[in-house]
Amino acid sequence: MLQLLPGQVTVENDVVFGTTGSRDLKCDVYRPPISGSDRPGVLLIHGGAWQSGDRSQLRYYGIQLARYGFVGVACEYRLSGEAHWPAQIHDVKAALRWMRANANQLGMDENKICVTGNSAGAHLALMLGCDTDTLEGKGGNMNVSSKCAAISSIYPPTRVYFNKNDAENKLLGATGNDKVAAEASPINYANKNFPPTILIHGNADQVVPNSDSFNMYHALNKAGAGVELHVFDGAPHAFDRLAEFAKLCVQLITLYFDRKVVNPRPVILPDGQ
């Protein structure tokens, strides 16, 4: 079982992990207080309606997960003002491939790379679970896999629509249509081989309704994939900006990744049942 490690988390900023073809893509690396050669990894993806925000938003998660022994990598991706879909998934896949390609240097087990994201980043985290080769892009390290071991998705949009709201229209661009929107919707990729997933949402979310997480939960559960759903009563969008909720989310994510990836185990009661 994962435990908090004593000591200081080391943060390395502005590390280049890939390229868009016209500029470098960068990440921040959070290293655990105690180094190792087979640490689990976690890719952190920020939110912002695909049109704003940056990787520094998940600094708290990066530091706290590193304290539990994860090598954290918070990546940037092209926002919709710079490039339309599927540039965003291309970039986060490039980040995950970079992690796997550099697992030895990072002191990380390449088979234990998890991913977490919030809001738009939660959508991209779920898209990393989609088993398709059509969304890889050409961001670097094309000879390694972009598959992840488990997913944490906090208030995710799970179905994207064309011509529904401004953020999704900006994501899809002028050439967007219902077909592209469907291809950008993680719920359409639910199958029994989807990575184990924990969904976290608030039932007072007026930005992304919690029905998105409920629908994703039911789709994955019906398909036979491992999935868990936590709903906070009265919590609005971005509720984890409050310290008490952020701390609890870290605990939920850590426990889930631990029992599904780091130290896989069933839930067994003390009496063995």
PDB file of C-alpha atoms in Angstrom:
ATOM      1  CA  MET A   1       0.000   0.000   0.000  1.00  0.00           C
ATOM      2  CA  LEU A   2       1.330   3.419  -0.964  1.00  0.00           C
ATOM      3  CA  GLN A   3       2.493   5.617   1.893  1.00  0.00           C
ATOM      4  CA  LEU A   4       3.522   9.262   2.107  1.00  0.00           C
ATOM      5  CA  LEU A   5       7.275   9.562   1.660  1.00  0.00           C
ATOM      6  CA  PRO A   6       9.424  11.792   3.865  1.00  0.00           C
ATOM      7  CA  GLY A   7      11.473  14.539   2.247  1.00  0.00           C
ATOM      8  CA  GLN A   8      11.096  17.129  -0.500  1.00  0.00           C
ATOM      9  CA  VAL A   9       9.525  16.729  -3.939  1.00  0.00           C
ATOM     10  CA  THR A  10      11.819  17.920  -6.741  1.00  0.00           C
ATOM     11  CA  VAL A  11      10.219  19.870  -9.600  1.00  0.00           C
ATOM     12  CA  GLU A  12      11.887  20.281 -12.983  1.00  0.00           C
ATOM     13  CA  ASN A  13      10.140  22.875 -15.156  1.00  0.00           C
ATOM     14  CA  ASP A  14       9.999  23.424 -18.905  1.00  0.00           C
ATOM     15  CA  VAL A  15      11.202  20.002 -20.020  1.00  0.00           C
ATOM     16  CA  VAL A  16      10.672  19.419 -23.743  1.00  0.00           C
ATOM     17  CA  PHE A  17       8.675  16.249 -24.411  1.00  0.00           C
ATOM     18  CA  GLY A  18       7.664  16.632 -28.043  1.00  0.00           C
ATOM     19  CA  THR A  19       6.993  18.934 -30.943  1.00  0.00           C
ATOM     20  CA  THR A  20       4.022  20.242 -32.896  1.00  0.00           C
ATOM     21  CA  GLY A  21       6.173  20.589 -35.994  1.00  0.00           C
ATOM     22  CA  SER A  22       6.466  24.335 -35.457  1.00  0.00           C
ATOM     23  CA  ARG A  23       7.320  24.568 -31.743  1.00  0.00           C
ATOM     24  CA  ASP A  24       8.390  22.510 -28.762  1.00  0.00           C
ATOM     25  CA  LEU A  25       5.911  21.049 -26.290  1.00  0.00           C
ATOM     26  CA  LYS A  26       6.929  21.265 -22.637  1.00  0.00           C
ATOM     27  CA  CYS A  27       6.124  19.632 -19.323  1.00  0.00           C
ATOM     28  CA  ASP A  28       6.982  19.898 -15.640  1.00  0.00           C
ATOM     29  CA  VAL A  29       8.353  16.807 -13.904  1.00  0.00           C
ATOM     30  CA  TYR A  30       7.593  16.059 -10.244  1.00  0.00           C
ATOM     31  CA  ARG A  31      10.046  13.601  -8.724  1.00  0.00           C
ATOM     32  CA  PRO A  32       9.348  11.726  -5.457  1.00  0.00           C
ATOM     33  CA  PRO A  33      11.422  12.557  -2.354  1.00  0.00           C
ATOM     34  CA  ILE A  34      13.014   9.111  -2.522  1.00  0.00           C
ATOM     35  CA  SER A  35      14.306   8.059  -5.932  1.00  0.00           C
ATOM     36  CA  GLY A  36      13.843   4.591  -7.365  1.00  0.00           C
ATOM     37  CA  SER A  37      13.989   2.660 -10.595  1.00  0.00           C
ATOM     38  CA  ASP A  38      10.430   1.370 -10.791  1.00  0.00           C
ATOM     39  CA  ARG A  39       8.194   4.148  -9.541  1.00  0.00           C
ATOM     40  CA  PRO A  40       4.678   4.424 -10.969  1.00  0.00           C
ATOM     41  CA  GLY A  41       4.098   7.378 -13.243  1.00  0.00           C
ATOM     42  CA  VAL A  42       1.190   9.770 -13.640  1.00  0.00           C
ATOM     43  CA  LEU A  43       0.519  12.167 -16.498  1.00  0.00           C
ATOM     44  CA  LEU A  44      -1.362  15.290 -15.354  1.00  0.00           C
ATOM     45  CA  ILE A  45      -3.570  17.170 -17.844  1.00  0.00           C
ATOM     46  CA  HIS A  46      -4.999  20.600 -17.032  1.00  0.00           C
ATOM     47  CA  GLY A  47      -8.449  21.936 -17.811  1.00  0.00           C
ATOM     48  CA  GLY A  48      -9.738  25.229 -19.186  1.00  0.00           C
ATOM     49  CA  ALA A  49     -12.416  24.338 -21.768  1.00  0.00           C
ATOM     50  CA  TRP A  50      -9.594  23.370 -24.182  1.00  0.00           C
ATOM     51  CA  GLN A  51      -9.033  27.112 -24.748  1.00  0.00           C
ATOM     52  CA  SER A  52      -7.235  28.368 -21.628  1.00  0.00           C
ATOM     53  CA  GLY A  53      -5.225  27.200 -18.629  1.00  0.00           C
ATOM     54  CA  ASP A  54      -1.771  25.717 -18.326  1.00  0.00           C
ATOM     55  CA  ARG A  55       0.097  22.877 -16.658  1.00  0.00           C
ATOM     56  CA  SER A  56       0.793  24.885 -13.486  1.00  0.00           C
ATOM     57  CA  GLN A  57      -2.876  24.426 -12.534  1.00  0.00           C
ATOM     58  CA  LEU A  58      -2.109  20.871 -11.416  1.00  0.00           C
ATOM     59  CA  ARG A  59       0.935  21.726  -9.336  1.00  0.00           C
ATOM     60  CA  TYR A  60      -0.822  20.662  -6.137  1.00  0.00           C
ATOM     61  CA  TYR A  61      -1.698  17.265  -7.627  1.00  0.00           C
ATOM     62  CA  GLY A  62       1.817  16.853  -9.006  1.00  0.00           C
ATOM     63  CA  ILE A  63       3.441  17.514  -5.644  1.00  0.00           C
ATOM     64  CA  GLN A  64       1.006  15.420  -3.618  1.00  0.00           C
ATOM     65  CA  LEU A  65       1.095  12.414  -5.947  1.00  0.00           C
ATOM     66  CA  ALA A  66       4.898  12.606  -5.996  1.00  0.00           C
ATOM     67  CA  ARG A  67       4.825  12.475  -2.189  1.00  0.00           C
ATOM     68  CA  TYR A  68       3.068   9.112  -2.580  1.00  0.00           C
ATOM     69  CA  GLY A  69       5.840   7.889  -4.858  1.00  0.00           C
ATOM     70  CA  PHE A  70       4.538   8.740  -8.332  1.00  0.00           C
ATOM     71  CA  VAL A  71       6.733  10.373 -10.949  1.00  0.00           C
ATOM     72  CA  GLY A  72       4.420  13.146 -12.105  1.00  0.00           C
ATOM     73  CA  VAL A  73       4.524  14.793 -15.517  1.00  0.00           C
ATOM     74  CA  ALA A  74       2.259  17.808 -16.069  1.00  0.00           C
ATOM     75  CA  CYS A  75       2.082  18.487 -19.799  1.00  0.00           C
ATOM     76  CA  GLU A  76       0.944  21.323 -21.977  1.00  0.00           C
ATOM     77  CA  TYR A  77      -1.133  20.789 -25.091  1.00  0.00           C
ATOM     78  CA  ARG A  78      -2.175  23.076 -27.899  1.00  0.00           C
ATOM     79  CA  LEU A  79      -5.256  25.078 -26.942  1.00  0.00           C
ATOM     80  CA  SER A  80      -8.115  25.513 -29.383  1.00  0.00           C
ATOM     81  CA  GLY A  81      -6.994  29.058 -30.248  1.00  0.00           C
ATOM     82  CA  GLU A  82      -3.789  27.577 -31.644  1.00  0.00           C
ATOM     83  CA  ALA A  83      -5.054  24.350 -33.189  1.00  0.00           C
ATOM     84  CA  HIS A  84      -8.317  22.447 -33.447  1.00  0.00           C
ATOM     85  CA  TRP A  85      -9.094  18.829 -32.644  1.00  0.00           C
ATOM     86  CA  PRO A  86      -7.370  16.353 -32.746  1.00  0.00           C
ATOM     87  CA  ALA A  87      -4.222  18.389 -31.927  1.00  0.00           C
ATOM     88  CA  GLN A  88      -5.007  18.190 -28.205  1.00  0.00           C
ATOM     89  CA  ILE A  89      -5.084  14.399 -28.007  1.00  0.00           C
ATOM     90  CA  HIS A  90      -2.031  14.222 -30.292  1.00  0.00           C
ATOM     91  CA  ASP A  91      -0.085  16.307 -27.767  1.00  0.00           C
ATOM     92  CA  VAL A  92      -1.068  14.411 -24.624  1.00  0.00           C
ATOM     93  CA  LYS A  93      -0.336  11.119 -26.365  1.00  0.00           C
ATOM     94  CA  ALA A  94       3.086  12.497 -27.242  1.00  0.00           C
ATOM     95  CA  ALA A  95       3.596  13.307 -23.555  1.00  0.00           C
ATOM     96  CA  LEU A  96       2.704   9.782 -22.497  1.00  0.00           C
ATOM     97  CA  ARG A  97       4.973   8.273 -25.163  1.00  0.00           C
ATOM     98  CA  TRP A  98       7.800  10.515 -23.920  1.00  0.00           C
ATOM     99  CA  MET A  99       7.266   9.222 -20.391  1.00  0.00           C
ATOM    100  CA  ARG A 100       7.472   5.629 -21.582  1.00  0.00           C
ATOM    101  CA  ALA A 101      10.493   6.266 -23.807  1.00  0.00           C
ATOM    102  CA  ASN A 102      12.313   7.944 -20.907  1.00  0.00           C
ATOM    103  CA  ALA A 103      11.143   5.628 -18.143  1.00  0.00           C
ATOM    104  CA  ASN A 104      14.695   4.667 -17.122  1.00  0.00           C
ATOM    105  CA  GLN A 105      15.840   8.269 -16.784  1.00  0.00           C
ATOM    106  CA  LEU A 106      12.688   9.135 -14.850  1.00  0.00           C
ATOM    107  CA  GLY A 107      13.095   6.150 -12.514  1.00  0.00           C
ATOM    108  CA  MET A 108       9.702   4.872 -13.568  1.00  0.00           C
ATOM    109  CA  ASP A 109       8.061   1.577 -14.505  1.00  0.00           C
ATOM    110  CA  GLU A 110       6.868   2.012 -18.096  1.00  0.00           C
ATOM    111  CA  ASN A 111       4.031  -0.445 -17.477  1.00  0.00           C
ATOM    112  CA  LYS A 112       2.628   1.586 -14.577  1.00  0.00           C
ATOM    113  CA  ILE A 113       1.860   4.940 -16.187  1.00  0.00           C
ATOM    114  CA  CYS A 114      -1.477   6.352 -15.057  1.00  0.00           C
ATOM    115  CA  VAL A 115      -3.172   9.577 -16.101  1.00  0.00           C
ATOM    116  CA  THR A 116      -5.311  12.183 -14.360  1.00  0.00           C
ATOM    117  CA  GLY A 117      -7.035  15.301 -15.613  1.00  0.00           C
ATOM    118  CA  ASN A 118      -9.602  17.923 -14.673  1.00  0.00           C
ATOM    119  CA  SER A 119     -12.462  19.197 -16.839  1.00  0.00           C
ATOM    120  CA  ALA A 120     -11.126  19.466 -20.427  1.00  0.00           C
ATOM    121  CA  GLY A 121      -8.049  17.637 -19.164  1.00  0.00           C
ATOM    122  CA  ALA A 122     -10.341  14.946 -17.763  1.00  0.00           C
ATOM    123  CA  HIS A 123     -11.837  14.546 -21.233  1.00  0.00           C
ATOM    124  CA  LEU A 124      -8.343  14.123 -22.693  1.00  0.00           C
ATOM    125  CA  ALA A 125      -7.436  11.687 -19.917  1.00  0.00           C
ATOM    126  CA  LEU A 126     -10.379   9.502 -20.921  1.00  0.00           C
ATOM    127  CA  MET A 127      -9.434   9.795 -24.590  1.00  0.00           C
ATOM    128  CA  LEU A 128      -6.057   8.270 -23.682  1.00  0.00           C
ATOM    129  CA  GLY A 129      -7.985   5.153 -22.737  1.00  0.00           C
ATOM    130  CA  CYS A 130      -9.435   4.812 -26.232  1.00  0.00           C
ATOM    131  CA  ASP A 131      -7.775   1.973 -28.103  1.00  0.00           C
ATOM    132  CA  THR A 132      -7.350   3.563 -31.508  1.00  0.00           C
ATOM    133  CA  ASP A 133      -4.271   4.258 -33.611  1.00  0.00           C
ATOM    134  CA  THR A 134      -5.895   7.112 -35.498  1.00  0.00           C
ATOM    135  CA  LEU A 135      -5.234   9.750 -32.807  1.00  0.00           C
ATOM    136  CA  GLU A 136      -1.474   9.348 -32.282  1.00  0.00           C
ATOM    137  CA  GLY A 137      -0.258  12.387 -34.183  1.00  0.00           C
ATOM    138  CA  LYS A 138       3.455  12.864 -34.895  1.00  0.00           C
ATOM    139  CA  GLY A 139       4.725  14.504 -31.716  1.00  0.00           C
ATOM    140  CA  GLY A 140       7.701  12.228 -31.123  1.00  0.00           C
ATOM    141  CA  ASN A 141       8.699   8.748 -29.877  1.00  0.00           C
ATOM    142  CA  MET A 142       6.411   7.098 -32.390  1.00  0.00           C
ATOM    143  CA  ASN A 143       8.015   3.722 -31.746  1.00  0.00           C
ATOM    144  CA  VAL A 144       6.510   3.367 -28.256  1.00  0.00           C
ATOM    145  CA  SER A 145       2.948   2.890 -27.011  1.00  0.00           C
ATOM    146  CA  SER A 146       0.717   5.677 -25.702  1.00  0.00           C
ATOM    147  CA  LYS A 147      -1.429   3.301 -23.655  1.00  0.00           C
ATOM    148  CA  CYS A 148      -2.013   4.080 -19.992  1.00  0.00           C
ATOM    149  CA  ALA A 149      -2.551   1.716 -17.065  1.00  0.00           C
ATOM    150  CA  ALA A 150      -5.398   3.576 -15.299  1.00  0.00           C
ATOM    151  CA  ILE A 151      -7.304   6.851 -15.493  1.00  0.00           C
ATOM    152  CA  SER A 152      -8.561   9.457 -13.044  1.00  0.00           C
ATOM    153  CA  SER A 153     -11.092  11.822 -14.593  1.00  0.00           C
ATOM    154  CA  ILE A 154     -12.412  14.746 -12.536  1.00  0.00           C
ATOM    155  CA  TYR A 155     -15.650  16.393 -13.813  1.00  0.00           C
ATOM    156  CA  PRO A 156     -15.092  15.258 -17.429  1.00  0.00           C
ATOM    157  CA  PRO A 157     -17.085  16.123 -20.551  1.00  0.00           C
ATOM    158  CA  THR A 158     -17.630  12.614 -21.901  1.00  0.00           C
ATOM    159  CA  ARG A 159     -19.686  13.427 -24.984  1.00  0.00           C
ATOM    160  CA  VAL A 160     -18.699  16.278 -27.304  1.00  0.00           C
ATOM    161  CA  TYR A 161     -21.341  17.952 -29.462  1.00  0.00           C
ATOM    162  CA  PHE A 162     -21.082  20.030 -32.609  1.00  0.00           C
ATOM    163  CA  ASN A 163     -22.796  23.424 -32.426  1.00  0.00           C
ATOM    164  CA  LYS A 164     -23.801  23.031 -28.763  1.00  0.00           C
ATOM    165  CA  ASN A 165     -21.556  25.534 -26.995  1.00  0.00           C
ATOM    166  CA  ASP A 166     -18.733  27.944 -27.698  1.00  0.00           C
ATOM    167  CA  ALA A 167     -15.963  25.868 -26.098  1.00  0.00           C
ATOM    168  CA  GLU A 168     -16.781  22.742 -28.092  1.00  0.00           C
ATOM    169  CA  ASN A 169     -17.183  24.721 -31.318  1.00  0.00           C
ATOM    170  CA  LYS A 170     -13.738  26.263 -30.792  1.00  0.00           C
ATOM    171  CA  LEU A 171     -12.315  22.814 -30.089  1.00  0.00           C
ATOM    172  CA  LEU A 172     -13.752  21.255 -33.255  1.00  0.00           C
ATOM    173  CA  GLY A 173     -13.195  24.307 -35.479  1.00  0.00           C
ATOM    174  CA  ALA A 174     -14.959  25.488 -38.620  1.00  0.00           C
ATOM    175  CA  THR A 175     -14.608  22.090 -40.272  1.00  0.00           C
ATOM    176  CA  GLY A 176     -16.158  20.296 -37.308  1.00  0.00           C
ATOM    177  CA  ASN A 177     -19.273  18.200 -37.687  1.00  0.00           C
ATOM    178  CA  ASP A 178     -21.227  15.520 -35.851  1.00  0.00           C
ATOM    179  CA  LYS A 179     -18.838  12.807 -37.024  1.00  0.00           C
ATOM    180  CA  VAL A 180     -15.784  14.632 -35.662  1.00  0.00           C
ATOM    181  CA  ALA A 181     -17.653  15.341 -32.417  1.00  0.00           C
ATOM    182  CA  ALA A 182     -18.441  11.646 -32.043  1.00  0.00           C
ATOM    183  CA  GLU A 183     -14.784  10.746 -32.649  1.00  0.00           C
ATOM    184  CA  ALA A 184     -13.825  13.187 -29.875  1.00  0.00           C
ATOM    185  CA  SER A 185     -16.277  11.651 -27.373  1.00  0.00           C
ATOM    186  CA  PRO A 186     -14.690   9.117 -25.000  1.00  0.00           C
ATOM    187  CA  ILE A 187     -18.037   7.527 -24.174  1.00  0.00           C
ATOM    188  CA  ASN A 188     -18.127   6.120 -27.721  1.00  0.00           C
ATOM    189  CA  TYR A 189     -14.992   4.078 -27.004  1.00  0.00           C
ATOM    190  CA  ALA A 190     -16.243   2.235 -23.921  1.00  0.00           C
ATOM    191  CA  ASN A 191     -15.275  -1.432 -24.081  1.00  0.00           C
ATOM    192  CA  LYS A 192     -14.109  -4.195 -21.759  1.00  0.00           C
ATOM    193  CA  ASN A 193     -10.433  -3.385 -22.449  1.00  0.00           C
ATOM    194  CA  PHE A 194     -10.735   0.248 -21.376  1.00  0.00           C
ATOM    195  CA  PRO A 195      -8.199   1.014 -18.605  1.00  0.00           C
ATOM    196  CA  PRO A 196      -9.502   0.994 -15.015  1.00  0.00           C
ATOM    197  CA  THR A 197     -11.120   4.377 -14.467  1.00  0.00           C
ATOM    198  CA  ILE A 198     -12.153   6.499 -11.497  1.00  0.00           C
ATOM    199  CA  LEU A 199     -14.648   9.281 -12.206  1.00  0.00           C
ATOM    200  CA  ILE A 200     -15.079  12.174  -9.747  1.00  0.00           C
ATOM    201  CA  HIS A 201     -17.791  14.824 -10.081  1.00  0.00           C
ATOM    202  CA  GLY A 202     -20.016  17.243  -8.154  1.00  0.00           C
ATOM    203  CA  ASN A 203     -23.782  17.109  -8.426  1.00  0.00           C
ATOM    204  CA  ALA A 204     -24.042  20.914  -8.496  1.00  0.00           C
ATOM    205  CA  ASP A 205     -21.836  21.279 -11.574  1.00  0.00           C
ATOM    206  CA  GLN A 206     -23.375  23.869 -13.914  1.00  0.00           C
ATOM    207  CA  VAL A 207     -20.524  23.707 -16.448  1.00  0.00           C
ATOM    208  CA  VAL A 208     -20.232  19.973 -17.061  1.00  0.00           C
ATOM    209  CA  PRO A 209     -23.333  18.174 -15.725  1.00  0.00           C
ATOM    210  CA  ASN A 210     -22.614  15.153 -13.573  1.00  0.00           C
ATOM    211  CA  SER A 211     -24.697  13.108 -16.004  1.00  0.00           C
ATOM    212  CA  ASP A 212     -21.550  13.015 -18.160  1.00  0.00           C
ATOM    213  CA  SER A 213     -19.766  10.986 -15.467  1.00  0.00           C
ATOM    214  CA  PHE A 214     -22.851   8.864 -14.734  1.00  0.00           C
ATOM    215  CA  ASN A 215     -23.228   8.026 -18.428  1.00  0.00           C
ATOM    216  CA  MET A 216     -19.532   7.158 -18.735  1.00  0.00           C
ATOM    217  CA  TYR A 217     -19.758   4.997 -15.629  1.00  0.00           C
ATOM    218  CA  HIS A 218     -22.741   3.064 -16.982  1.00  0.00           C
ATOM    219  CA  ALA A 219     -21.122   2.652 -20.421  1.00  0.00           C
ATOM    220  CA  LEU A 220     -17.885   1.263 -18.972  1.00  0.00           C
ATOM    221  CA  ASN A 221     -19.671  -0.878 -16.402  1.00  0.00           C
ATOM    222  CA  LYS A 222     -21.945  -2.354 -19.054  1.00  0.00           C
ATOM    223  CA  ALA A 223     -18.923  -3.090 -21.242  1.00  0.00           C
ATOM    224  CA  GLY A 224     -17.240  -4.961 -18.388  1.00  0.00           C
ATOM    225  CA  ALA A 225     -14.420  -2.487 -17.750  1.00  0.00           C
ATOM    226  CA  GLY A 226     -13.221  -1.566 -14.276  1.00  0.00           C
ATOM    227  CA  VAL A 227     -14.819   1.719 -13.202  1.00  0.00           C
ATOM    228  CA  GLU A 228     -15.586   3.647 -10.037  1.00  0.00           C
ATOM    229  CA  LEU A 229     -17.700   6.798  -9.568  1.00  0.00           C
ATOM    230  CA  HIS A 230     -17.584   9.344  -6.728  1.00  0.00           C
ATOM    231  CA  VAL A 231     -20.108  12.192  -6.599  1.00  0.00           C
ATOM    232  CA  PHE A 232     -19.798  15.036  -4.101  1.00  0.00           C
ATOM    233  CA  ASP A 233     -23.121  16.439  -2.926  1.00  0.00           C
ATOM    234  CA  GLY A 234     -23.498  20.165  -3.509  1.00  0.00           C
ATOM    235  CA  ALA A 235     -20.128  20.506  -5.220  1.00  0.00           C
ATOM    236  CA  PRO A 236     -19.887  22.803  -8.277  1.00  0.00           C
ATOM    237  CA  HIS A 237     -17.475  22.653 -11.180  1.00  0.00           C
ATOM    238  CA  ALA A 238     -13.830  22.954 -10.114  1.00  0.00           C
ATOM    239  CA  PHE A 239     -14.760  22.119  -6.497  1.00  0.00           C
ATOM    240  CA  ASP A 240     -11.228  20.813  -5.930  1.00  0.00           C
ATOM    241  CA  ARG A 241      -9.937  24.377  -5.936  1.00  0.00           C
ATOM    242  CA  LEU A 242     -10.948  24.119  -2.276  1.00  0.00           C
ATOM    243  CA  ALA A 243      -8.161  22.503  -0.263  1.00  0.00           C
ATOM    244  CA  GLU A 244     -10.389  20.040   1.615  1.00  0.00           C
ATOM    245  CA  PHE A 245     -11.716  18.591  -1.644  1.00  0.00           C
ATOM    246  CA  ALA A 246      -8.321  18.606  -3.394  1.00  0.00           C
ATOM    247  CA  LYS A 247      -6.855  16.607  -0.512  1.00  0.00           C
ATOM    248  CA  LEU A 248      -9.685  14.069  -0.666  1.00  0.00           C
ATOM    249  CA  CYS A 249      -9.367  13.751  -4.456  1.00  0.00           C
ATOM    250  CA  VAL A 250      -5.653  12.955  -4.076  1.00  0.00           C
ATOM    251  CA  GLN A 251      -6.526  10.245  -1.570  1.00  0.00           C
ATOM    252  CA  LEU A 252      -9.187   8.737  -3.839  1.00  0.00           C
ATOM    253  CA  ILE A 253      -6.879   8.790  -6.856  1.00  0.00           C
ATOM    254  CA  THR A 254      -3.940   7.343  -4.939  1.00  0.00           C
ATOM    255  CA  LEU A 255      -5.983   4.504  -3.483  1.00  0.00           C
ATOM    256  CA  TYR A 256      -7.471   3.649  -6.868  1.00  0.00           C
ATOM    257  CA  PHE A 257      -4.153   3.704  -8.733  1.00  0.00           C
ATOM    258  CA  ASP A 258      -2.532   1.724  -5.938  1.00  0.00           C
ATOM    259  CA  ARG A 259      -5.023  -1.136  -5.893  1.00  0.00           C
ATOM    260  CA  LYS A 260      -5.443  -1.241  -9.676  1.00  0.00           C
ATOM    261  CA  VAL A 261      -1.870  -0.655 -10.904  1.00  0.00           C
ATOM    262  CA  VAL A 262       0.855  -0.226  -8.295  1.00  0.00           C
ATOM    263  CA  ASN A 263      -0.094  -3.057  -5.923  1.00  0.00           C
ATOM    264  CA  PRO A 264      -3.022  -4.782  -7.658  1.00  0.00           C
ATOM    265  CA  ARG A 265      -5.346  -6.481  -5.206  1.00  0.00           C
ATOM    266  CA  PRO A 266      -9.013  -7.325  -4.707  1.00  0.00           C
ATOM    267  CA  VAL A 267     -11.113  -5.775  -1.971  1.00  0.00           C
ATOM    268  CA  ILE A 268     -11.109  -8.393   0.802  1.00  0.00           C
ATOM    269  CA  LEU A 269     -12.744  -7.818   4.161  1.00  0.00           C
ATOM    270  CA  PRO A 270     -10.956  -8.780   7.412  1.00  0.00           C
ATOM    271  CA  ASP A 271     -13.064 -11.932   7.721  1.00  0.00           C
ATOM    272  CA  GLY A 272     -11.919 -13.002   4.261  1.00  0.00           C
ATOM    273  CA  GLN A 273     -15.217 -12.338   2.511  1.00  0.00           C
TER     274      GLN A 273
END
